[in-house]
Amino acid sequence: MSERFDLTIIGAGPGGYEAAFEAARLGFRTALVEKDTLGGTCLNRGCIPTKTLIHTAELYEEIKNAARFGIHAEPPVLDWNAVRQHKTDTIAALQKGIATRLKAAKVAVYQGSGSVVPGFFTAGKGQPMGTNPVSGEAVHRVLITAADGSVTTLETERVLLATGSVPAVPPIPGHDLPGVMTSDDLLAYDGEPLESLLIIGGGVIGVEFAGIWQSFGTKITILEALPSLIANLDRELSQSLKLSLKKKGADIHTGANVHFLSPAEGGICCTYLEKEQEQTCTAQAVLIATGRRPFTEGLFPDATETAPARETPPPMRSAAERDSDAEIASRFRVAMERGRILMDDDYETSIPGIYAIGDVIGTLPLAHAATAQGKKAVRHMAGKDAGNSCELVPSCIYTSPEIASVGLTLEQAKSRGIAARSHKILSSANGKSVLTMQERGFIKVVYEEQSHVLLGAHMLCARATDMISEFALAIQRGLTMEEMAEVVRPHPSFSEMITDAVTSVPMLV
Ligand code: NAD
């Protein structure tokens, strides 16, 4: 007799486990299935280990440069084993916290690889539903295959797919050479700090890893195919980021088309085309950071193989009703497009009762977006007001200085036909920035010309990733620059830059 749940979630990353807490809070009998360790990419191979290393790198830089604050210290020595141990301990502490919270919320956690046998199918949204012709029942099943090969079957009213993503490696010849790594491999790297690292891809992962390794003394080269780093950012942010990385010694080539990688003395040689000229560069290791792809492997096994045994044969169906095996099999899979699962505004897929959120839907691959989407999907399942919390999602890049962005850039506002203006202030007049000797930074706000309603904020400065939430709240609530200026912010603080940014335009009367 298989256990029955109101909701079974596959994938225990920040999308899946936060959705489990929300489901438990709303009274759902909830199961959470995870093939690896709790926490998903974010905790095990993404945000948390990266930010742990970034914290170490920043501290290392600060100690090296402490003399400017009047502290003369011995040059700091990097104990690489201790650095790695701190990363491991941080992950373990947070995993323990998630496990404790899941236990308290009475979420049943299953260890193993989950796959879904939909209980009913539909040819598409609005099309008539049919009962699964193999299982004969309108209830979904989740099959969990444990490491020892044993299979547990759960019956479930609803399924939430939150299986995340994996690094996407383009078919560059030589991508499988020893020393060519993805971000997963580089985070697990247990050798001595690298002398040189070539990063293919100047997106978020590329620039964050560049910052970390640069601080540890590694010579960094970045090859980016597009004309700028992090192409979807406000242009001034990506230009300032490029300048900052270059100032610290990085060699950055944008508009670079990678041809192939080949073994070379002391590392790997990369041949690439830049401004129609063939160029080469050699590094001890290569990081491929060219994006991630949704992870759906094994999620929808072949229906005929996985259907549970029936005591009575399925009812006979007329020839007109009968589908071909291929058609039936295709209806057991949710609709997908280029590897990502398609869903509607409530995160429900083409199969009723099966929802998908996070990186596997490929719309906004950020941990906090997955969490917001998971909560919204669960509230929709429970018939509650789901809110609109997923429409405005801040983007943060943990470089030094930090970058954070929310809402529209000026170009985006104008392309939507909004009469908008932008205003920029520099961090050089901010007391806290000056006394802590921060690098040059700025905040740029975008606002509607007539009403002064805030539309976007884009910042490169210390604590940008914390301060961006104040702008997110203001944009979500439709506040004007004047309303934001009414808030009394502490002095001295980095947040005084927010007051500066929203007050130094002519006030509306
Ligand atoms: P990305 O999409 O941000 O950047 C990949 C970059 O690689 C792009 O600029 C692309 O033009 C470039 N590229 C692709 N193929 C190339 C080639 N053959 N040669 C040279 N350049 C090439 O992807 P990412 O940096 O790998 O990050 C993956 C995902 O993880 C992103 O969606 C990101 O949002 C997320 N992430 C977020 C954070 C954060 O929020 N701080 C941190 C890390 C990762």
PDB file of C-alpha atoms in Angstrom, residues 310-424:
ATOM      1  CA  ARG A 310      -2.908  -3.494 -12.073  1.00  0.00           C
ATOM      2  CA  GLU A 311      -5.090  -6.181 -10.641  1.00  0.00           C
ATOM      3  CA  THR A 312      -7.633  -5.834 -13.466  1.00  0.00           C
ATOM      4  CA  PRO A 313      -6.712  -5.030 -17.071  1.00  0.00           C
ATOM      5  CA  PRO A 314      -7.459  -1.508 -18.313  1.00  0.00           C
ATOM      6  CA  PRO A 315     -10.883  -1.121 -19.920  1.00  0.00           C
ATOM      7  CA  MET A 316     -11.143  -1.812 -23.652  1.00  0.00           C
ATOM      8  CA  ARG A 317     -11.239   1.365 -25.676  1.00  0.00           C
ATOM      9  CA  SER A 318     -12.693   1.872 -29.108  1.00  0.00           C
ATOM     10  CA  ALA A 319     -10.361   2.353 -32.035  1.00  0.00           C
ATOM     11  CA  ALA A 320     -11.398   6.008 -32.210  1.00  0.00           C
ATOM     12  CA  GLU A 321     -10.451   6.509 -28.564  1.00  0.00           C
ATOM     13  CA  ARG A 322      -7.285   4.552 -28.792  1.00  0.00           C
ATOM     14  CA  ASP A 323      -4.079   6.500 -28.911  1.00  0.00           C
ATOM     15  CA  SER A 324      -0.891   5.222 -30.374  1.00  0.00           C
ATOM     16  CA  ASP A 325       1.743   4.216 -27.849  1.00  0.00           C
ATOM     17  CA  ALA A 326       3.846   7.171 -28.878  1.00  0.00           C
ATOM     18  CA  GLU A 327       1.006   9.601 -28.358  1.00  0.00           C
ATOM     19  CA  ILE A 328       0.195   8.187 -24.945  1.00  0.00           C
ATOM     20  CA  ALA A 329       3.833   8.307 -23.935  1.00  0.00           C
ATOM     21  CA  SER A 330       4.050  11.941 -25.036  1.00  0.00           C
ATOM     22  CA  ARG A 331       1.007  12.800 -22.925  1.00  0.00           C
ATOM     23  CA  PHE A 332       2.777  11.389 -19.876  1.00  0.00           C
ATOM     24  CA  ARG A 333       5.311  14.138 -20.209  1.00  0.00           C
ATOM     25  CA  VAL A 334       4.546  17.738 -19.473  1.00  0.00           C
ATOM     26  CA  ALA A 335       4.918  20.128 -22.395  1.00  0.00           C
ATOM     27  CA  MET A 336       8.497  21.313 -22.782  1.00  0.00           C
ATOM     28  CA  GLU A 337      10.380  23.715 -24.994  1.00  0.00           C
ATOM     29  CA  ARG A 338      14.127  23.569 -25.584  1.00  0.00           C
ATOM     30  CA  GLY A 339      14.667  21.514 -22.434  1.00  0.00           C
ATOM     31  CA  ARG A 340      12.627  23.678 -20.088  1.00  0.00           C
ATOM     32  CA  ILE A 341       9.231  22.770 -18.632  1.00  0.00           C
ATOM     33  CA  LEU A 342       6.433  25.048 -19.777  1.00  0.00           C
ATOM     34  CA  MET A 343       3.950  26.349 -17.235  1.00  0.00           C
ATOM     35  CA  ASP A 344       1.168  28.954 -16.941  1.00  0.00           C
ATOM     36  CA  ASP A 345       0.992  32.057 -14.696  1.00  0.00           C
ATOM     37  CA  ASP A 346       0.188  29.846 -11.690  1.00  0.00           C
ATOM     38  CA  TYR A 347       3.152  27.552 -12.465  1.00  0.00           C
ATOM     39  CA  GLU A 348       0.841  24.693 -13.506  1.00  0.00           C
ATOM     40  CA  THR A 349       2.167  22.623 -16.416  1.00  0.00           C
ATOM     41  CA  SER A 350       0.222  21.160 -19.338  1.00  0.00           C
ATOM     42  CA  ILE A 351      -0.854  18.313 -17.016  1.00  0.00           C
ATOM     43  CA  PRO A 352      -3.363  19.443 -14.369  1.00  0.00           C
ATOM     44  CA  GLY A 353      -2.041  19.082 -10.830  1.00  0.00           C
ATOM     45  CA  ILE A 354       1.594  19.028 -11.937  1.00  0.00           C
ATOM     46  CA  TYR A 355       3.411  22.289 -11.281  1.00  0.00           C
ATOM     47  CA  ALA A 356       6.973  23.401 -12.019  1.00  0.00           C
ATOM     48  CA  ILE A 357       9.080  26.221 -10.588  1.00  0.00           C
ATOM     49  CA  GLY A 358      12.687  27.429 -10.400  1.00  0.00           C
ATOM     50  CA  ASP A 359      15.558  26.752 -12.795  1.00  0.00           C
ATOM     51  CA  VAL A 360      13.712  23.831 -14.430  1.00  0.00           C
ATOM     52  CA  ILE A 361      11.265  26.320 -16.015  1.00  0.00           C
ATOM     53  CA  GLY A 362      14.247  28.400 -17.152  1.00  0.00           C
ATOM     54  CA  THR A 363      12.623  31.836 -16.861  1.00  0.00           C
ATOM     55  CA  LEU A 364      14.656  33.470 -14.090  1.00  0.00           C
ATOM     56  CA  PRO A 365      17.283  31.087 -12.744  1.00  0.00           C
ATOM     57  CA  LEU A 366      17.794  32.679  -9.323  1.00  0.00           C
ATOM     58  CA  ALA A 367      17.375  31.010  -5.911  1.00  0.00           C
ATOM     59  CA  HIS A 368      15.117  33.747  -4.519  1.00  0.00           C
ATOM     60  CA  ALA A 369      12.960  33.650  -7.671  1.00  0.00           C
ATOM     61  CA  ALA A 370      12.512  29.867  -7.232  1.00  0.00           C
ATOM     62  CA  THR A 371      11.456  30.399  -3.599  1.00  0.00           C
ATOM     63  CA  ALA A 372       8.901  33.066  -4.555  1.00  0.00           C
ATOM     64  CA  GLN A 373       7.547  30.916  -7.411  1.00  0.00           C
ATOM     65  CA  GLY A 374       7.278  27.816  -5.180  1.00  0.00           C
ATOM     66  CA  LYS A 375       5.262  29.694  -2.561  1.00  0.00           C
ATOM     67  CA  LYS A 376       3.020  31.182  -5.230  1.00  0.00           C
ATOM     68  CA  ALA A 377       2.401  27.755  -6.823  1.00  0.00           C
ATOM     69  CA  VAL A 378       1.515  26.202  -3.448  1.00  0.00           C
ATOM     70  CA  ARG A 379      -0.860  29.041  -2.579  1.00  0.00           C
ATOM     71  CA  HIS A 380      -2.557  28.550  -5.940  1.00  0.00           C
ATOM     72  CA  MET A 381      -2.945  24.816  -5.234  1.00  0.00           C
ATOM     73  CA  ALA A 382      -4.561  25.720  -1.900  1.00  0.00           C
ATOM     74  CA  GLY A 383      -6.953  28.171  -3.589  1.00  0.00           C
ATOM     75  CA  LYS A 384      -5.397  31.133  -1.773  1.00  0.00           C
ATOM     76  CA  ASP A 385      -4.547  34.524  -3.203  1.00  0.00           C
ATOM     77  CA  ALA A 386      -1.137  33.876  -4.727  1.00  0.00           C
ATOM     78  CA  GLY A 387      -0.066  37.552  -4.869  1.00  0.00           C
ATOM     79  CA  ASN A 388       2.327  38.889  -7.465  1.00  0.00           C
ATOM     80  CA  SER A 389       5.599  38.544  -5.619  1.00  0.00           C
ATOM     81  CA  CYS A 390       7.348  36.891  -8.596  1.00  0.00           C
ATOM     82  CA  GLU A 391       7.067  39.822 -10.971  1.00  0.00           C
ATOM     83  CA  LEU A 392       9.742  42.027  -9.473  1.00  0.00           C
ATOM     84  CA  VAL A 393      12.895  40.095  -8.666  1.00  0.00           C
ATOM     85  CA  PRO A 394      16.174  41.799  -7.725  1.00  0.00           C
ATOM     86  CA  SER A 395      19.378  40.573  -9.406  1.00  0.00           C
ATOM     87  CA  CYS A 396      22.540  40.602  -7.337  1.00  0.00           C
ATOM     88  CA  ILE A 397      26.132  39.983  -8.317  1.00  0.00           C
ATOM     89  CA  TYR A 398      28.565  39.424  -5.485  1.00  0.00           C
ATOM     90  CA  THR A 399      31.599  41.118  -6.953  1.00  0.00           C
ATOM     91  CA  SER A 400      33.613  43.721  -5.109  1.00  0.00           C
ATOM     92  CA  PRO A 401      31.986  46.273  -5.121  1.00  0.00           C
ATOM     93  CA  GLU A 402      28.645  44.468  -5.212  1.00  0.00           C
ATOM     94  CA  ILE A 403      26.145  44.968  -8.024  1.00  0.00           C
ATOM     95  CA  ALA A 404      22.389  44.927  -7.567  1.00  0.00           C
ATOM     96  CA  SER A 405      19.547  45.777  -9.857  1.00  0.00           C
ATOM     97  CA  VAL A 406      15.743  45.762  -9.725  1.00  0.00           C
ATOM     98  CA  GLY A 407      13.006  46.937 -12.082  1.00  0.00           C
ATOM     99  CA  LEU A 408      13.557  48.608 -15.442  1.00  0.00           C
ATOM    100  CA  THR A 409      16.678  50.143 -16.941  1.00  0.00           C
ATOM    101  CA  LEU A 410      16.148  53.458 -18.767  1.00  0.00           C
ATOM    102  CA  GLU A 411      16.436  51.659 -22.126  1.00  0.00           C
ATOM    103  CA  GLN A 412      13.832  49.067 -21.095  1.00  0.00           C
ATOM    104  CA  ALA A 413      11.426  51.756 -19.858  1.00  0.00           C
ATOM    105  CA  LYS A 414      11.769  53.714 -23.102  1.00  0.00           C
ATOM    106  CA  SER A 415      11.325  50.596 -25.235  1.00  0.00           C
ATOM    107  CA  ARG A 416       7.998  50.062 -23.422  1.00  0.00           C
ATOM    108  CA  GLY A 417       6.902  53.540 -24.398  1.00  0.00           C
ATOM    109  CA  ILE A 418       7.249  54.967 -20.870  1.00  0.00           C
ATOM    110  CA  ALA A 419       8.426  58.568 -20.629  1.00  0.00           C
ATOM    111  CA  ALA A 420      11.218  57.901 -18.154  1.00  0.00           C
ATOM    112  CA  ARG A 421      14.324  59.573 -16.819  1.00  0.00           C
ATOM    113  CA  SER A 422      17.314  58.341 -14.889  1.00  0.00           C
ATOM    114  CA  HIS A 423      19.424  59.976 -12.233  1.00  0.00           C
ATOM    115  CA  LYS A 424      22.795  58.854 -10.914  1.00  0.00           C
TER     116      LYS A 424
END
